[in-house]
Coordinates of C-alpha atoms in Angstrom, one line a residue:
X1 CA -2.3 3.0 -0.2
X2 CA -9.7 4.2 2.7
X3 CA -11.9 1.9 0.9
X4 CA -14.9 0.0 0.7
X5 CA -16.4 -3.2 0.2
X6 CA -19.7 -2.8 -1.5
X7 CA -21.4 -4.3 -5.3
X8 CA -21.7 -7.5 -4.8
X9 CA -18.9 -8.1 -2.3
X10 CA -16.2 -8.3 -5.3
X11 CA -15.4 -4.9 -5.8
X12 CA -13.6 -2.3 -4.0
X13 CA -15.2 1.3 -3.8
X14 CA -13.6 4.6 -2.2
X15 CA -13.1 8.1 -3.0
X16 CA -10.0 9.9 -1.2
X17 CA -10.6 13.3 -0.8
X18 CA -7.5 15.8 0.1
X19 CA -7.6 19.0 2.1
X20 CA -6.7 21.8 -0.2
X21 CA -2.9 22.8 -0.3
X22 CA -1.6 26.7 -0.7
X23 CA -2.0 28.3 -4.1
X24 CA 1.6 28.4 -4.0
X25 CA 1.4 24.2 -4.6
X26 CA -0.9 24.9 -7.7
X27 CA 0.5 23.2 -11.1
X28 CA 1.3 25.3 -14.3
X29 CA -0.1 22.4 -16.4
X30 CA -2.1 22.7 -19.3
X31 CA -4.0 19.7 -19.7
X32 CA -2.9 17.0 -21.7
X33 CA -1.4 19.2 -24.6
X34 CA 1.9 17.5 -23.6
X35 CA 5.4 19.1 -25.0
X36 CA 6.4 19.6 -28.6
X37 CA 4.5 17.7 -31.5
X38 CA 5.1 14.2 -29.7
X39 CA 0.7 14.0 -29.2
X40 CA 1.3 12.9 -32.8
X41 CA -1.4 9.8 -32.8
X42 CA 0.6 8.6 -35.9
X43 CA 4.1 8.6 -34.5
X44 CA 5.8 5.5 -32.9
X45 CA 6.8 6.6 -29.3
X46 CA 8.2 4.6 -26.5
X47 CA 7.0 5.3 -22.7
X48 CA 8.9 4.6 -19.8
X49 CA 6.7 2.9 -16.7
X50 CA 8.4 2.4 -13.5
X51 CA 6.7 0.7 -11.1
X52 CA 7.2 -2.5 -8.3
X53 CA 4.4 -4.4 -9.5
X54 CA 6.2 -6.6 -12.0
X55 CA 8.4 -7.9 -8.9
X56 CA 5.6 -9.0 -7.1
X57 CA 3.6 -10.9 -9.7
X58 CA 4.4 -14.3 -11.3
X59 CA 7.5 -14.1 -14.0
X60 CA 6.3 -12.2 -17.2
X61 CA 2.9 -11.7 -16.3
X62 CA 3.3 -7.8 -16.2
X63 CA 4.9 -7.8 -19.1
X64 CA 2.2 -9.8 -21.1
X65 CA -0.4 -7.4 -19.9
X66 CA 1.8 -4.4 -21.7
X67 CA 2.8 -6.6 -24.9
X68 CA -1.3 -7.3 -25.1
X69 CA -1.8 -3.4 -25.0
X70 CA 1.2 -3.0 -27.6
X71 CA -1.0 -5.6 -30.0
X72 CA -4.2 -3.2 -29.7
X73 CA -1.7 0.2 -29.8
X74 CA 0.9 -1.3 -32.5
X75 CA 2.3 2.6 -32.6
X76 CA 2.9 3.0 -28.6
X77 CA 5.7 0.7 -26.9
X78 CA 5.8 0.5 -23.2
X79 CA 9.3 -0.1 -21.9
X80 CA 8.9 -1.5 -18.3
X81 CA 11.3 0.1 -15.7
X82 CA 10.7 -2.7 -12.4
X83 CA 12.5 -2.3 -8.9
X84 CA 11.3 -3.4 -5.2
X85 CA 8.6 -1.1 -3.6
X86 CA 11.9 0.3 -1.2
X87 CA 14.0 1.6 -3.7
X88 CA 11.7 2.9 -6.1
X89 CA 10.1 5.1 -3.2
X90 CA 13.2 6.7 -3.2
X91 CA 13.8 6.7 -6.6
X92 CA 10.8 8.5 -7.6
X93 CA 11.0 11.3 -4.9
X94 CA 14.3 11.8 -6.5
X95 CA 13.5 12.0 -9.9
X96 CA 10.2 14.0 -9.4
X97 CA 13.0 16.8 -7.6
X98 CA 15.1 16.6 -10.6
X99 CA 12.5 16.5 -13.1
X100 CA 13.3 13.2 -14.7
X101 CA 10.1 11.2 -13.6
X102 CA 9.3 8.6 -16.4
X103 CA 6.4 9.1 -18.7
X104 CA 4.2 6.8 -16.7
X105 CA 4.9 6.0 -13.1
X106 CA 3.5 3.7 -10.0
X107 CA 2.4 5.5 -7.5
X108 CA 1.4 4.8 -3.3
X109 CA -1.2 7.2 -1.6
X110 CA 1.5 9.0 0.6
X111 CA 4.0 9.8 -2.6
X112 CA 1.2 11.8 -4.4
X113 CA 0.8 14.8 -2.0
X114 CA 4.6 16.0 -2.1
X115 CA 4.9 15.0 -6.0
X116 CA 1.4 17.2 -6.7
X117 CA 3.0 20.0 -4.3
X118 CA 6.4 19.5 -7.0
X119 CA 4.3 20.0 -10.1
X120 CA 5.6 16.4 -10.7
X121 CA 2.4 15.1 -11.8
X122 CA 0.2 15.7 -14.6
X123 CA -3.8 16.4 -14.0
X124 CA -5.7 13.2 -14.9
X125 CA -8.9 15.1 -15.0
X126 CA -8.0 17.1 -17.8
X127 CA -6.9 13.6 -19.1
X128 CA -10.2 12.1 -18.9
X129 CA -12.2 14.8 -20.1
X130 CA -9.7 14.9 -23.5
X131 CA -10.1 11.3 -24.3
X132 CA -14.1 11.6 -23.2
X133 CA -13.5 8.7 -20.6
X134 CA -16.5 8.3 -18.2
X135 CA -14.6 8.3 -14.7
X136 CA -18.0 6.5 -12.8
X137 CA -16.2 3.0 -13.6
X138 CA -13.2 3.8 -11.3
X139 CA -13.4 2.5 -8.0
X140 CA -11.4 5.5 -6.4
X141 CA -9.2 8.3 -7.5
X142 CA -6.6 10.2 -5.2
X143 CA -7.0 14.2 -5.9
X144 CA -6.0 17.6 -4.8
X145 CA -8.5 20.8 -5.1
X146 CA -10.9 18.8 -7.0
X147 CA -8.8 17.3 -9.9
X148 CA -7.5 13.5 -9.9
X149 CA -3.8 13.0 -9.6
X150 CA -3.6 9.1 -9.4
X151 CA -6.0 6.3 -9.9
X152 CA -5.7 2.9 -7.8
X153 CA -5.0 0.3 -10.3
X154 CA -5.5 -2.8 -8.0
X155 CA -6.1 -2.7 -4.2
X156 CA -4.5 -4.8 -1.3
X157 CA -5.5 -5.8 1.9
X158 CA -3.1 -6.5 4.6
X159 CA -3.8 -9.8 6.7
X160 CA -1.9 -11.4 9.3
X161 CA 0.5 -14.1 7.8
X162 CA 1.3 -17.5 10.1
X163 CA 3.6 -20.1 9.6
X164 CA 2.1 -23.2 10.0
X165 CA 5.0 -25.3 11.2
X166 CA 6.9 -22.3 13.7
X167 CA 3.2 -21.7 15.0
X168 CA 2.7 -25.8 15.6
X169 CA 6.2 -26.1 17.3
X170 CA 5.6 -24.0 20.0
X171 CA 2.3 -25.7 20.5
X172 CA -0.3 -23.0 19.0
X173 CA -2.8 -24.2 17.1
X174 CA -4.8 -21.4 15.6
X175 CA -3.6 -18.2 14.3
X176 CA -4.2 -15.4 17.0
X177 CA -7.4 -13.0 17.3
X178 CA -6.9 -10.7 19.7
X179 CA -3.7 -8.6 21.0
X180 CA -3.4 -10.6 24.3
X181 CA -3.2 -13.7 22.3
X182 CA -0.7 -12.1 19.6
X183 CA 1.8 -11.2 22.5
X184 CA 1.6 -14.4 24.0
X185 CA 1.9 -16.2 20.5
X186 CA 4.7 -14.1 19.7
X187 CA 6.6 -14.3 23.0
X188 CA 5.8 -18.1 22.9
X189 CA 7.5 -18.7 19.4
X190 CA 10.7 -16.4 20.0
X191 CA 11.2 -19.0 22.9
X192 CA 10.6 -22.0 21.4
X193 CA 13.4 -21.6 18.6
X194 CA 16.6 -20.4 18.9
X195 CA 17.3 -18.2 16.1
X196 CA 13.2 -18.0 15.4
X197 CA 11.5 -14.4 16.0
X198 CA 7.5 -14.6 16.6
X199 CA 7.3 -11.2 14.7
X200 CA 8.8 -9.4 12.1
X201 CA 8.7 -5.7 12.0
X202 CA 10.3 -3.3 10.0
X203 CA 10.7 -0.1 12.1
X204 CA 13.4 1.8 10.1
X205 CA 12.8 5.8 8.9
X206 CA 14.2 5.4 5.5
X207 CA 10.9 3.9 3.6
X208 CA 8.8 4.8 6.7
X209 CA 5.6 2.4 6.3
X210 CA 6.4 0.2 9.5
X211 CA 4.3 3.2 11.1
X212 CA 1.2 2.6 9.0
X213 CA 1.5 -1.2 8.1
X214 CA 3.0 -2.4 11.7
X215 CA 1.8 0.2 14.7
X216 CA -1.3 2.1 13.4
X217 CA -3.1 -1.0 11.9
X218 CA -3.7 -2.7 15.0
X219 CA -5.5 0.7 16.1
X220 CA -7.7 0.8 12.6
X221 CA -7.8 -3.0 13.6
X222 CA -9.7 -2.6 16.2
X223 CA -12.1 0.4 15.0
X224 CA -9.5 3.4 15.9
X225 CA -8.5 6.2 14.3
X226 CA -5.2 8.6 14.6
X227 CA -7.6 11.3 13.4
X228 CA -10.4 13.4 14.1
X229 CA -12.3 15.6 11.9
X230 CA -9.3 15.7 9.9
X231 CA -6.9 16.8 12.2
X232 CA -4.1 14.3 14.5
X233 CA -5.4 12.6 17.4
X234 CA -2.6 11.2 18.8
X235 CA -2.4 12.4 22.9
X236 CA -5.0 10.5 25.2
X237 CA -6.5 8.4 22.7
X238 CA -6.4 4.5 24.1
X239 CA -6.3 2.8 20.8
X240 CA -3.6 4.5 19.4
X241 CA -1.6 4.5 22.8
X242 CA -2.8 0.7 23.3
X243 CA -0.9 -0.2 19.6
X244 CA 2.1 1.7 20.6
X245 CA 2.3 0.0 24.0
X246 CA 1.7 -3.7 22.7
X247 CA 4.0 -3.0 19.5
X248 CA 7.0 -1.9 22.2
X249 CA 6.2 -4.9 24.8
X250 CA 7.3 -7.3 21.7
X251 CA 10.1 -5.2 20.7
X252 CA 11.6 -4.7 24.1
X253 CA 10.8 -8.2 25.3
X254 CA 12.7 -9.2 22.0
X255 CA 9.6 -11.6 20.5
X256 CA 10.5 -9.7 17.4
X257 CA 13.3 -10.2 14.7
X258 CA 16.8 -8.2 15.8
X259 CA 17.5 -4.7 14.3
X260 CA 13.6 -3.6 14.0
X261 CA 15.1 -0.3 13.7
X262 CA 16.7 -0.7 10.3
X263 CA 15.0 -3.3 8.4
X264 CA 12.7 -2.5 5.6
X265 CA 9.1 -3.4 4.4
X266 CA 10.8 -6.4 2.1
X267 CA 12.6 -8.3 4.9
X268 CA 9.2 -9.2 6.3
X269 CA 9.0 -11.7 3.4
X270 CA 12.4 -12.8 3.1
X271 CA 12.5 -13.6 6.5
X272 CA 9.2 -15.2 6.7
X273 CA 9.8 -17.7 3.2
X274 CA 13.5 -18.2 5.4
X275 CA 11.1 -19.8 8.8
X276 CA 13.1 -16.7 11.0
X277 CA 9.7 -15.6 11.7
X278 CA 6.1 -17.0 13.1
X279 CA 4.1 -14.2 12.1
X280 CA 4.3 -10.7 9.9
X281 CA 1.5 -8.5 9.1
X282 CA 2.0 -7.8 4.9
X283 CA 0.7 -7.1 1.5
X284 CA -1.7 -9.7 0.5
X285 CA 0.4 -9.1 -2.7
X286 CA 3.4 -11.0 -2.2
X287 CA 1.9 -14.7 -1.8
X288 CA 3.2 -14.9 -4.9
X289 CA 6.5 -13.9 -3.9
X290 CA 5.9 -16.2 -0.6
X291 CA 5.1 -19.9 -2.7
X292 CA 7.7 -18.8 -5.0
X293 CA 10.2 -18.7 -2.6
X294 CA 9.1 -21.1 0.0
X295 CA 6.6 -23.6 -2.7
X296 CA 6.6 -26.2 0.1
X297 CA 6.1 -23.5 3.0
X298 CA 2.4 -24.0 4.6
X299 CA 0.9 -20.8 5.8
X300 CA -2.2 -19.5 7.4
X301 CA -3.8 -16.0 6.4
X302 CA -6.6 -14.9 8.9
X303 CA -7.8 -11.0 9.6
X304 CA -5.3 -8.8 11.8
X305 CA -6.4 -9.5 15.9
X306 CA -8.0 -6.5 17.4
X307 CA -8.1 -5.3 21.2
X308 CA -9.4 -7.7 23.7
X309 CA -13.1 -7.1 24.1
X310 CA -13.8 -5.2 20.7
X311 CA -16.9 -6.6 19.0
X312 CA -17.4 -3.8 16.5
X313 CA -16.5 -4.0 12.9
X314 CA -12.9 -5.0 12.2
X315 CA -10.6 -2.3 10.1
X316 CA -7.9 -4.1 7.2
X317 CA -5.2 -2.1 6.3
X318 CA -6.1 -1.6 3.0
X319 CA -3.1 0.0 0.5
X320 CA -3.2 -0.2 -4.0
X321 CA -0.9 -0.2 -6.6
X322 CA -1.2 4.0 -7.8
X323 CA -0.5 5.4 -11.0
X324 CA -0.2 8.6 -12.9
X325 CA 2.0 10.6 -15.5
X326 CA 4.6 12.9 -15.4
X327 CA 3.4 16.2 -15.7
X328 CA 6.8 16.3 -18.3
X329 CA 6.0 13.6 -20.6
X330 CA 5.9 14.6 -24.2
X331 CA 2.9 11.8 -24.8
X332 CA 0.5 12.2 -22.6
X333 CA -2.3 11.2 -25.0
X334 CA -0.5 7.9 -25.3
X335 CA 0.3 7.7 -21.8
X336 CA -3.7 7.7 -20.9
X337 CA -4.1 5.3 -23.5
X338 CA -2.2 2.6 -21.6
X339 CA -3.2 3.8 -17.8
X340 CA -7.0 3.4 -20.0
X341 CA -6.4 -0.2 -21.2
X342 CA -5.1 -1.2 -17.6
X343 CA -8.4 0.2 -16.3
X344 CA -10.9 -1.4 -18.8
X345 CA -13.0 -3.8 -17.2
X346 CA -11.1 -7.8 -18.9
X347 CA -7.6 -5.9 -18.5
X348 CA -8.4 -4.6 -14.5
X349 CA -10.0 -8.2 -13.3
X350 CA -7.0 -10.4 -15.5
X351 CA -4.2 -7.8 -13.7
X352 CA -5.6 -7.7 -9.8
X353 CA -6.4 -11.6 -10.6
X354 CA -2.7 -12.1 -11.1
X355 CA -1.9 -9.4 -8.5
X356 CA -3.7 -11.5 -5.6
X357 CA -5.3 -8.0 -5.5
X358 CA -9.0 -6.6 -5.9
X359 CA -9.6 -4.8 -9.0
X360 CA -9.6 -0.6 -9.5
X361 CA -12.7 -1.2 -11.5
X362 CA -15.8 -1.2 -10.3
X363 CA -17.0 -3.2 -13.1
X364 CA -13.8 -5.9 -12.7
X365 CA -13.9 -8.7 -10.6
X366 CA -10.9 -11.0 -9.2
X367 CA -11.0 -15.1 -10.7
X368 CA -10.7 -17.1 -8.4
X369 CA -10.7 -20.2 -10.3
X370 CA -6.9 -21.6 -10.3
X371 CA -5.8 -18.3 -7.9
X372 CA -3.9 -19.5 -4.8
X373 CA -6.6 -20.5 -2.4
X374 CA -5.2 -17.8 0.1
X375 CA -6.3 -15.2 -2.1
X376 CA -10.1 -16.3 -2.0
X377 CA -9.8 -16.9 1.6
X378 CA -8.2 -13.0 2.3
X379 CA -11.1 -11.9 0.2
X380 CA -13.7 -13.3 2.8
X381 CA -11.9 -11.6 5.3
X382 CA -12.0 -8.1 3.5
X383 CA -15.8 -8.9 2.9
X384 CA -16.2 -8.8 6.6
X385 CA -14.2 -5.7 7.5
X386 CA -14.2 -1.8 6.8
X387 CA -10.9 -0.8 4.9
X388 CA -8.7 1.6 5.9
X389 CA -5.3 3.5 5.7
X390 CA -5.8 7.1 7.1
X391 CA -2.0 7.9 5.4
X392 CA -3.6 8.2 1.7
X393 CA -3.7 11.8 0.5
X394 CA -2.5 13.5 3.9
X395 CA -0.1 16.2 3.6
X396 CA 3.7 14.8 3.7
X397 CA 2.6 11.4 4.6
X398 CA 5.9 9.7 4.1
X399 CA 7.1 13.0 7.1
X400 CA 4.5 12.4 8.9
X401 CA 5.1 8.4 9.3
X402 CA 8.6 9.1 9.5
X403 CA 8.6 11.4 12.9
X404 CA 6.5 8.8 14.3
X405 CA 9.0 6.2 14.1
X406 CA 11.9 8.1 14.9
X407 CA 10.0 9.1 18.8
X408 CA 8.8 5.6 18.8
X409 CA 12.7 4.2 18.4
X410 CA 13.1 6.4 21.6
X411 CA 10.7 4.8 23.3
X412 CA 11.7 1.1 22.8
X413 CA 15.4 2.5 23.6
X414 CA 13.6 3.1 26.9
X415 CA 14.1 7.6 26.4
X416 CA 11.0 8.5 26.6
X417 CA 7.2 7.4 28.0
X418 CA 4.3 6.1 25.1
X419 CA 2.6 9.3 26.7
X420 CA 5.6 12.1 25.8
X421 CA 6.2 10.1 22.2
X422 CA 2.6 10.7 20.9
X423 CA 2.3 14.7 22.7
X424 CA 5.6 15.3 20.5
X425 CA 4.4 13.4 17.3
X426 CA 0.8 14.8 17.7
X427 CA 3.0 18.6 17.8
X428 CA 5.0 17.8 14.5
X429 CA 2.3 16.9 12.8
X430 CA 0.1 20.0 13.4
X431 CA 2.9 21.5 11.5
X432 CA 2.5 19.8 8.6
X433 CA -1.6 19.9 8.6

């Protein structure tokens, strides 16, 4: 899920670079020779592709994109394996231990370092070099000691979502733009409505992303960084202090939705098409998801608020839909084939176009003509900001979000000071750097 706005405002550019890892995580892979004698370009094979995209884009339209490929690769059948972005988290962690990963599989930035350290994944380098593919027209690629493990397909921003109609009830007319104005907003809602929230926020350990998506972001918001040169910079730093501290006001003042602690990244939606919520920070992605479960719902997307008095250049969370191969895959000629027609420049611009996404290509560009409005106007918005998600590539990114929110739940349960939560969060994760 560290990019950058640059070619003519329409495409997304950015490199993630990893630090190197022991020899002790280095692959036994071979290239792309694959297993057996299934490189066969004459033999019919079937690949397996899990992945959450198919969930989060209008009925079919993933599926057209792979029966389009099957039309151009008449010998290579893509069998679609779709589940929310939650479950397949876990799902894929397991199967990468077990050694079951499908042939093709969807990837986030924080999966790939503990799936390279496995051996899970195969090295798309050698990939590229086999087939002769010239690599300049990716917009990024995610790799470990100099070789490319998975290549954003389509990139998200995360804006701040409004509710129209909970926002106008409780008399506010404009979606906030700065923190003051978001606690006040939020407080403001939760008691204007009984049974409406002014926030949603998913704080719960199991999918851990509440850490990235709801606390850090309003310190990248507002120009900050939990890092520096590389390392964590969590003790006296004021940005990341100030998110923890507004985040914890709303939670403890309950302005946000009851059980933070155990709802997931997928509630934010449900509960925001359901008018339980004013506001939610989320995935560009799922406006899709949003009009097709709400199509009379009337909602406002506008750029995350930053810290009262910041002028500087505002930071968007910034996260993309991954993907790679199993380093176990018998076809893994075929398997670049498809992860190749998905990056070609019609096939990248028609899928982040359908996405509400910004394409992986550098060459692509989103079509705005018929797209939901909200999708042009988040696209201004990104145009204006620097994006960022300092979680892509680190070392056990899912651990490292993870001990975050499980001292931060201490601190809203009123056990420990903002202070003594980031000096033992900034100690774990020295362990894993």
């Amino acid at each position: 899920m560290s990019k950058e706005a640059r070619t003519s405002g329409r495409r997304v550019r950015w490199m993630i670079s990893a630090a190197a890892v022991t020899a002790t995580a280095a692959l036994a892979l071979t290239g792309c020779s694959g297993g057996g004698g299934g490189n066969s370009a004459n033999q019919n094979v079937t690949l397996t592709f899990s992945q959450w995209w198919a969930p989060e884009m209008p009925t079919g339209a993933l599926q057209g994109i792979v029966d389009s490929f099957h039309k151009e690769h008449p010998k290579i059948t893509i069998k679609l394996i779709s589940a929310p972005f939650p479950s397949l988290q876990t799902q894929t962690i397991s199967e990468a231990a077990s050694g079951t990963l499908p042939d093709i599989v969807g990837l986030d930035g924080s999966w790939v370092n503990p799936l390279y350290k496995q051996g899970a994944l195969l090295n798309l380098t050698d990939a590229m070099k086999s087939a002769k593919y010239d690599d300049s027209q990716l917009a990024s690629q995610v790799a470990f000691k100099g070789s490319t493990y998975m290549i954003p397909v389509v990139n998200f921003v995360y804006p701040l979502f409004t509710n129209d109609a909970v926002l106008a009830k409780a008399g506010i007319t404009a979606p906030p733009t700065t923190w003051s104005q978001f606690t006040a907003d939020a407080k403001k809602i939760s008691q204007t409505e009984s049974g409406v929230k002014g926030w949603v926020v998913p704080l719960g350990t199991t999918n851990p992303n509440g850490a990235q998506n709801d606390i850090l972001s309003w310190a990248w918001a507002s120009g900050g960084s939990m890092l520096s040169n590389g390392e964590p910079n969590l003790t006296n730093n004021p940005d990341v202090q100030g998110a923890v501290d507004m985040v914890k006001d709303l939670v403890t003042s309950n302005a946000v939705l009851p059980g933070a602690n155990s709802l997931q990244e997928t509630d934010k939606v449900t509960n925001f098409i359901n008018g339980r919520v004013g506001m939610m920070v989320d995935s560009l992605a799922h406006v899709t998801t949003i009009t097709k479960g709400a199509p009379n719902l009337k909602f406002t997307v506008s750029a995350q608020p930053v810290k009262d008095g910041y002028t500087g250049t505002k930071g968007m969370l910034t996260a993309s839909w991954g993907i790679g191969v199993s380093a176990k895959t018998k076809y893994p000629t075929q398997a670049w084939q498809f992860i190749q027609y998905l990056m070609s420049k019609d096939t990248n611009s028609k899928l982040s176009t359908l996405a509400n996404g910004f394409p992986g290509n550098k060459t692509s560009a989103p079509d705005f003509s018929g797209a939901d409005p909200h999708f042009k106007t988040a696209f201004g918005i990104y145009q204006q900001a620097k994006p960022v998600n300092e979680f892509t590539g680190l070392p056990a990114a899912d651990q490292l979000m993870t001990s975050f929110l499980t001292e931060f739940q201490k601190v809203t349960a009123g056990q420990e000071s903002t202070s003594t939560m980031l000096q033992n969060v900034q100690a774990q994760w020295k362990k894993q750097f």
